[in-house]
């Protein structure tokens, strides 16, 4: 076996008894500099032995003075490298061999794969210093990396994590890189993506037919910057796929990208050279700054400053980039290519950086496909020849009550596992149809996939399949059962049925899965019941209705529906979702309120459509009942005159939140804004009639929409507290779990948590797993995986 040069411990003869111990370290311990760390620690403590990567983790054998062996075992976890995540350390005594020296042994792939792959991380300061140093051989090298940074998950093709099991296998190391790669004292020791201009991937610029005339002088970055400066759209190959970029300070350029992507008014993300470049646009606290500048570098949603005034020659991009949104999504460069782009002379200081796809399709990763699929969107391509093994969009995070809340868990987080409080059989949960994320689990671990997206098209379903096979390969999980939503029309469920073979497919109700997800994330033990508040837009109910305003008494085993938002007709299904004025008129009709033409929602409805809608509501034609809280947000948004047409998911609710933010924190609760709880034979029903009547009254009194929006948010928080109080009285439960896409709304989440805690409840919320359907698969997994375990 081959080893790196060793050190001789040579303990003094009177230092005490000698021992040999085998140490198995599991977790994220490969590709993060763990073996050279162990090598150095053993040398410092004058220990002999060796270290190697295996499918089981990092395996170390150390031999030396007993006290030094103890110190080694005590320090191997707390002193680990910055990217390492140590989950467990097991030790076992071995016979002494009188070995001298300490070696690093070539990786072994025997046995089952139980180690963990690290996520992709932002370029570290040491590599950035080399990138900018004209005297360094990696000056301006677009792929500079080391054991402390760079691609991991998106380049790995198998385990153990060695170069031949990555997309760097096709780039043989030059002599200088090979020397660094084999030197345990170098920070590039066994850094699998290591390369330099002599041996690494190559960056190139491809001009499209609309590309403005440029004189790049053979410099791909220079050509890309010239394109951006000329107002063009650039496709940039990143870690997990292609982005589309343009100058964010030029509204007409942003509008053109919007048109090409069929983006509607959906907000774009910004990439800024430095946090100071967006300080005048957003409210940035210490928690937001830490997220922006840390190793993950997600898109951070921050509240827009309402008082921004553009200086001469310095347009404010917020209105073009995120129209009528309360937040602006910002990220900082996380690859050398990004740093080169934003740091080049003449480069825009702020770039729109959005996924390289047409809206609704998966992100593009293949180079040939990028030239074809992005041809109508991009004017030029900044690409390279290192393959992307698996798509991985940017993660999206916001700060809520001082703590990070992940809204899209992807690059930088995947494939770190979630530790489960319950044991599950090997299982695959396929998630939902919007914001799709799937989940693999076994034992006490669950691995959520990167963001897949909406499952409408064939391309998304094929991307789902490729990503699922890849995650199986890096986790070693071989599912014995599959879990899916109970909705009969979900494409994710159809995928599960097609690929199940002889494995069972277990169905989990949508809102039960949401609640199980927040329970699992918070480590709630088996058998503990909670009051689960699941508020979202759409979920298939057990009675065939569209649920979405649910109060369930639930644990992992099951649930009882305690209360819900009262049913109203959903006229025309998706048509009501796209046109919130239809939802407002349906709510008014259900509450017995007149559909008067002076109301904003009635004025927004074309006269011919209004007549048809009246007849539809009267006769109940194509009107599935819904208890959706998301649809109530839509209704109030239109009724208050905020948003009548939704071009993207939850647009009406997002703009209603933006209006409420403008009202500030001083708006007191209005007792007229109330729900009426009715108790029939089944669950309690919360009827919004009094609230809607108050909104109508305020609209006619010309109360500002911002005030109406703020009063509505407070009313929903009071409803949550009131219903939970009734559940506590009926069932004796004092813990409330808040989940569902509506709780992506930081204003509402904060208000609910505050009122519930004041009322004496323990409140569980999401942090690392999205409250929206991006976290659904985790709940499906723990419900079905436990059910599967119990049935075996």
GROMACS .gro file of N, CA, C and O in nm, residues 539-612:
model
  296
  539UNK      N    1  -5.335   2.162  -0.082
  539UNK     CA    2  -5.300   2.028  -0.040
  539UNK      C    3  -5.424   1.940  -0.049
  539UNK      O    4  -5.534   1.983  -0.014
  540UNK      N    5  -5.405   1.819  -0.099
  540UNK     CA    6  -5.519   1.729  -0.117
  540UNK      C    7  -5.572   1.683   0.018
  540UNK      O    8  -5.499   1.626   0.100
  541UNK      N    9  -5.700   1.708   0.043
  541UNK     CA   10  -5.760   1.670   0.170
  541UNK      C   11  -5.819   1.531   0.168
  541UNK      O   12  -5.853   1.476   0.063
  542UNK      N   13  -5.835   1.474   0.286
  542UNK     CA   14  -5.891   1.340   0.297
  542UNK      C   15  -6.036   1.332   0.248
  542UNK      O   16  -6.085   1.224   0.213
  543UNK      N   17  -6.106   1.447   0.246
  543UNK     CA   18  -6.245   1.448   0.201
  543UNK      C   19  -6.257   1.490   0.055
  543UNK      O   20  -6.368   1.512   0.006
  544UNK      N   21  -6.144   1.501  -0.016
  544UNK     CA   22  -6.146   1.539  -0.156
  544UNK      C   23  -6.143   1.688  -0.180
  544UNK      O   24  -6.129   1.732  -0.294
  545UNK      N   25  -6.156   1.768  -0.074
  545UNK     CA   26  -6.148   1.913  -0.089
  545UNK      C   27  -6.001   1.956  -0.096
  545UNK      O   28  -5.909   1.877  -0.068
  546UNK      N   29  -5.982   2.083  -0.131
  546UNK     CA   30  -5.847   2.141  -0.133
  546UNK      C   31  -5.822   2.202   0.005
  546UNK      O   32  -5.882   2.303   0.041
  547UNK      N   33  -5.735   2.138   0.083
  547UNK     CA   34  -5.704   2.188   0.216
  547UNK      C   35  -5.591   2.291   0.209
  547UNK      O   36  -5.520   2.300   0.109
  548UNK      N   37  -5.575   2.366   0.319
  548UNK     CA   38  -5.467   2.463   0.323
  548UNK      C   39  -5.471   2.557   0.442
  548UNK      O   40  -5.382   2.641   0.457
  549UNK      N   41  -5.573   2.543   0.527
  549UNK     CA   42  -5.579   2.621   0.650
  549UNK      C   43  -5.608   2.527   0.765
  549UNK      O   44  -5.717   2.527   0.822
  550UNK      N   45  -5.508   2.444   0.803
  550UNK     CA   46  -5.533   2.324   0.883
  550UNK      C   47  -5.472   2.333   1.024
  550UNK      O   48  -5.358   2.376   1.041
  551UNK      N   49  -5.551   2.287   1.120
  551UNK     CA   50  -5.506   2.272   1.259
  551UNK      C   51  -5.524   2.124   1.294
  551UNK      O   52  -5.637   2.077   1.311
  552UNK      N   53  -5.413   2.052   1.300
  552UNK     CA   54  -5.417   1.908   1.321
  552UNK      C   55  -5.354   1.872   1.455
  552UNK      O   56  -5.249   1.927   1.493
  553UNK      N   57  -5.415   1.780   1.527
  553UNK     CA   58  -5.353   1.721   1.645
  553UNK      C   59  -5.276   1.600   1.594
  553UNK      O   60  -5.335   1.501   1.551
  554UNK      N   61  -5.143   1.610   1.594
  554UNK     CA   62  -5.065   1.516   1.514
  554UNK      C   63  -4.939   1.470   1.584
  554UNK      O   64  -4.881   1.540   1.668
  555UNK      N   65  -4.897   1.348   1.548
  555UNK     CA   66  -4.762   1.298   1.574
  555UNK      C   67  -4.718   1.227   1.447
  555UNK      O   68  -4.781   1.242   1.341
  556UNK      N   69  -4.610   1.150   1.454
  556UNK     CA   70  -4.562   1.083   1.333
  556UNK      C   71  -4.661   0.975   1.286
  556UNK      O   72  -4.669   0.946   1.167
  557UNK      N   73  -4.736   0.918   1.379
  557UNK     CA   74  -4.823   0.806   1.344
  557UNK      C   75  -4.952   0.847   1.274
  557UNK      O   76  -5.011   0.769   1.201
  558UNK      N   77  -5.000   0.968   1.299
  558UNK     CA   78  -5.126   1.007   1.240
  558UNK      C   79  -5.170   1.144   1.288
  558UNK      O   80  -5.095   1.216   1.354
  559UNK      N   81  -5.295   1.180   1.257
  559UNK     CA   82  -5.345   1.311   1.293
  559UNK      C   83  -5.496   1.308   1.305
  559UNK      O   84  -5.563   1.220   1.249
  560UNK      N   85  -5.548   1.407   1.377
  560UNK     CA   86  -5.691   1.434   1.379
  560UNK      C   87  -5.711   1.580   1.344
  560UNK      O   88  -5.645   1.668   1.399
  561UNK      N   89  -5.801   1.603   1.250
  561UNK     CA   90  -5.826   1.740   1.206
  561UNK      C   91  -5.911   1.810   1.311
  561UNK      O   92  -6.029   1.782   1.328
  562UNK      N   93  -5.851   1.903   1.384
  562UNK     CA   94  -5.920   1.971   1.492
  562UNK      C   95  -5.998   2.092   1.442
  562UNK      O   96  -6.109   2.120   1.489
  563UNK      N   97  -5.939   2.166   1.348
  563UNK     CA   98  -6.005   2.287   1.297
  563UNK      C   99  -5.947   2.319   1.159
  563UNK      O  100  -5.841   2.268   1.120
  564UNK      N  101  -6.019   2.404   1.088
  564UNK     CA  102  -5.970   2.446   0.956
  564UNK      C  103  -6.039   2.576   0.917
  564UNK      O  104  -6.143   2.614   0.974
  565UNK      N  105  -5.983   2.644   0.822
  565UNK     CA  106  -6.049   2.759   0.763
  565UNK      C  107  -6.174   2.709   0.692
  565UNK      O  108  -6.171   2.604   0.625
  566UNK      N  109  -6.284   2.780   0.708
  566UNK     CA  110  -6.412   2.736   0.650
  566UNK      C  111  -6.400   2.723   0.498
  566UNK      O  112  -6.331   2.801   0.432
  567UNK      N  113  -6.468   2.625   0.444
  567UNK     CA  114  -6.465   2.602   0.300
  567UNK      C  115  -6.529   2.719   0.224
  567UNK      O  116  -6.633   2.771   0.264
  568UNK      N  117  -6.465   2.753   0.113
  568UNK     CA  118  -6.524   2.846   0.016
  568UNK      C  119  -6.503   2.783  -0.122
  568UNK      O  120  -6.414   2.698  -0.140
  569UNK      N  121  -6.583   2.821  -0.221
  569UNK     CA  122  -6.564   2.763  -0.354
  569UNK      C  123  -6.437   2.817  -0.420
  569UNK      O  124  -6.402   2.935  -0.406
  570UNK      N  125  -6.368   2.729  -0.491
  570UNK     CA  126  -6.250   2.766  -0.570
  570UNK      C  127  -6.294   2.769  -0.716
  570UNK      O  128  -6.289   2.667  -0.785
  571UNK      N  129  -6.339   2.883  -0.766
  571UNK     CA  130  -6.402   2.887  -0.898
  571UNK      C  131  -6.301   2.875  -1.012
  571UNK      O  132  -6.217   2.961  -1.032
  572UNK      N  133  -6.311   2.765  -1.083
  572UNK     CA  134  -6.222   2.745  -1.197
  572UNK      C  135  -6.086   2.691  -1.162
  572UNK      O  136  -5.996   2.688  -1.247
  573UNK      N  137  -6.064   2.647  -1.038
  573UNK     CA  138  -5.937   2.585  -1.000
  573UNK      C  139  -5.820   2.679  -1.017
  573UNK      O  140  -5.813   2.785  -0.954
  574UNK      N  141  -5.728   2.643  -1.107
  574UNK     CA  142  -5.606   2.722  -1.126
  574UNK      C  143  -5.636   2.863  -1.173
  574UNK      O  144  -5.556   2.955  -1.150
  575UNK      N  145  -5.749   2.883  -1.240
  575UNK     CA  146  -5.785   3.018  -1.285
  575UNK      C  147  -5.797   3.112  -1.166
  575UNK      O  148  -5.759   3.230  -1.173
  576UNK      N  149  -5.851   3.062  -1.055
  576UNK     CA  150  -5.864   3.146  -0.935
  576UNK      C  151  -5.729   3.175  -0.872
  576UNK      O  152  -5.710   3.281  -0.810
  577UNK      N  153  -5.634   3.083  -0.888
  577UNK     CA  154  -5.500   3.105  -0.835
  577UNK      C  155  -5.429   3.213  -0.915
  577UNK      O  156  -5.361   3.300  -0.859
  578UNK      N  157  -5.444   3.209  -1.047
  578UNK     CA  158  -5.376   3.307  -1.133
  578UNK      C  159  -5.444   3.444  -1.128
  578UNK      O  160  -5.381   3.546  -1.156
  579UNK      N  161  -5.574   3.446  -1.093
  579UNK     CA  162  -5.649   3.572  -1.091
  579UNK      C  163  -5.710   3.589  -0.952
  579UNK      O  164  -5.824   3.548  -0.927
  580UNK      N  165  -5.634   3.648  -0.861
  580UNK     CA  166  -5.683   3.660  -0.723
  580UNK      C  167  -5.817   3.731  -0.709
  580UNK      O  168  -5.888   3.709  -0.610
  581UNK      N  169  -5.854   3.815  -0.807
  581UNK     CA  170  -5.984   3.881  -0.794
  581UNK      C  171  -6.096   3.777  -0.794
  581UNK      O  172  -6.202   3.798  -0.731
  582UNK      N  173  -6.079   3.664  -0.862
  582UNK     CA  174  -6.180   3.558  -0.859
  582UNK      C  175  -6.192   3.501  -0.717
  582UNK      O  176  -6.302   3.469  -0.670
  583UNK      N  177  -6.077   3.487  -0.650
  583UNK     CA  178  -6.080   3.433  -0.514
  583UNK      C  179  -6.146   3.530  -0.418
  583UNK      O  180  -6.220   3.491  -0.326
  584UNK      N  181  -6.121   3.662  -0.440
  584UNK     CA  182  -6.185   3.762  -0.356
  584UNK      C  183  -6.336   3.759  -0.373
  584UNK      O  184  -6.413   3.762  -0.275
  585UNK      N  185  -6.382   3.748  -0.497
  585UNK     CA  186  -6.526   3.744  -0.521
  585UNK      C  187  -6.588   3.617  -0.465
  585UNK      O  188  -6.700   3.619  -0.413
  586UNK      N  189  -6.516   3.505  -0.472
  586UNK     CA  190  -6.567   3.380  -0.415
  586UNK      C  191  -6.579   3.391  -0.263
  586UNK      O  192  -6.677   3.342  -0.204
  587UNK      N  193  -6.481   3.454  -0.199
  587UNK     CA  194  -6.488   3.470  -0.053
  587UNK      C  195  -6.603   3.563  -0.015
  587UNK      O  196  -6.673   3.538   0.086
  588UNK      N  197  -6.621   3.670  -0.090
  588UNK     CA  198  -6.733   3.760  -0.060
  588UNK      C  199  -6.866   3.685  -0.074
  588UNK      O  200  -6.956   3.698   0.010
  589UNK      N  201  -6.878   3.606  -0.181
  589UNK     CA  202  -7.001   3.530  -0.204
  589UNK      C  203  -7.026   3.433  -0.087
  589UNK      O  204  -7.138   3.424  -0.035
  590UNK      N  205  -6.921   3.360  -0.045
  590UNK     CA  206  -6.936   3.262   0.063
  590UNK      C  207  -6.973   3.330   0.195
  590UNK      O  208  -7.040   3.270   0.279
  591UNK      N  209  -6.929   3.455   0.213
  591UNK     CA  210  -6.959   3.528   0.336
  591UNK      C  211  -7.092   3.601   0.330
  591UNK      O  212  -7.131   3.667   0.427
  592UNK      N  213  -7.163   3.590   0.216
  592UNK     CA  214  -7.292   3.657   0.202
  592UNK      C  215  -7.279   3.807   0.179
  592UNK      O  216  -7.374   3.883   0.205
  593UNK      N  217  -7.165   3.852   0.129
  593UNK     CA  218  -7.141   3.994   0.103
  593UNK      C  219  -7.160   4.022  -0.046
  593UNK      O  220  -7.126   3.940  -0.131
  594UNK      N  221  -7.211   4.139  -0.075
  594UNK     CA  222  -7.244   4.173  -0.214
  594UNK      C  223  -7.118   4.191  -0.298
  594UNK      O  224  -7.017   4.245  -0.251
  595UNK      N  225  -7.126   4.148  -0.424
  595UNK     CA  226  -7.015   4.165  -0.518
  595UNK      C  227  -7.032   4.299  -0.589
  595UNK      O  228  -7.052   4.307  -0.711
  596UNK      N  229  -7.024   4.407  -0.512
  596UNK     CA  230  -7.054   4.540  -0.565
  596UNK      C  231  -6.944   4.590  -0.658
  596UNK      O  232  -6.824   4.565  -0.634
  597UNK      N  233  -6.981   4.660  -0.762
  597UNK     CA  234  -6.882   4.703  -0.862
  597UNK      C  235  -6.781   4.805  -0.810
  597UNK      O  236  -6.679   4.827  -0.876
  598UNK      N  237  -6.809   4.870  -0.695
  598UNK     CA  238  -6.713   4.969  -0.645
  598UNK      C  239  -6.593   4.905  -0.574
  598UNK      O  240  -6.496   4.973  -0.543
  599UNK      N  241  -6.600   4.773  -0.550
  599UNK     CA  242  -6.489   4.705  -0.483
  599UNK      C  243  -6.377   4.677  -0.583
  599UNK      O  244  -6.403   4.642  -0.700
  600UNK      N  245  -6.251   4.691  -0.542
  600UNK     CA  246  -6.139   4.673  -0.637
  600UNK      C  247  -6.140   4.538  -0.707
  600UNK      O  248  -6.109   4.530  -0.825
  601UNK      N  249  -6.177   4.431  -0.637
  601UNK     CA  250  -6.176   4.298  -0.700
  601UNK      C  251  -6.283   4.288  -0.807
  601UNK      O  252  -6.261   4.224  -0.912
  602UNK      N  253  -6.401   4.349  -0.784
  602UNK     CA  254  -6.506   4.347  -0.885
  602UNK      C  255  -6.468   4.433  -1.005
  602UNK      O  256  -6.494   4.397  -1.120
  603UNK      N  257  -6.403   4.546  -0.978
  603UNK     CA  258  -6.360   4.633  -1.088
  603UNK      C  259  -6.253   4.567  -1.173
  603UNK      O  260  -6.243   4.593  -1.293
  604UNK      N  261  -6.172   4.480  -1.111
  604UNK     CA  262  -6.065   4.412  -1.185
  604UNK      C  263  -6.117   4.299  -1.271
  604UNK      O  264  -6.047   4.251  -1.361
  605UNK      N  265  -6.239   4.253  -1.244
  605UNK     CA  266  -6.296   4.139  -1.317
  605UNK      C  267  -6.370   4.191  -1.440
  605UNK      O  268  -6.462   4.273  -1.427
  606UNK      N  269  -6.332   4.146  -1.559
  606UNK     CA  270  -6.404   4.190  -1.680
  606UNK      C  271  -6.554   4.161  -1.667
  606UNK      O  272  -6.593   4.057  -1.611
  607UNK      N  273  -6.641   4.253  -1.715
  607UNK     CA  274  -6.787   4.237  -1.695
  607UNK      C  275  -6.841   4.102  -1.741
  607UNK      O  276  -6.921   4.040  -1.670
  608UNK      N  277  -6.799   4.057  -1.858
  608UNK     CA  278  -6.847   3.927  -1.906
  608UNK      C  279  -6.806   3.814  -1.814
  608UNK      O  280  -6.885   3.722  -1.785
  609UNK      N  281  -6.683   3.821  -1.764
  609UNK     CA  282  -6.635   3.716  -1.672
  609UNK      C  283  -6.709   3.724  -1.539
  609UNK      O  284  -6.738   3.619  -1.478
  610UNK      N  285  -6.741   3.845  -1.495
  610UNK     CA  286  -6.811   3.860  -1.367
  610UNK      C  287  -6.948   3.794  -1.374
  610UNK      O  288  -6.992   3.726  -1.280
  611UNK      N  289  -7.018   3.808  -1.487
  611UNK     CA  290  -7.149   3.744  -1.501
  611UNK      C  291  -7.135   3.592  -1.496
  611UNK      O  292  -7.215   3.522  -1.431
  612UNK      N  293  -7.034   3.540  -1.567
  612UNK     CA  294  -7.012   3.395  -1.566
  612UNK      C  295  -6.976   3.347  -1.426
  612UNK      O  296  -7.022   3.242  -1.378
   0.00000   0.00000   0.00000
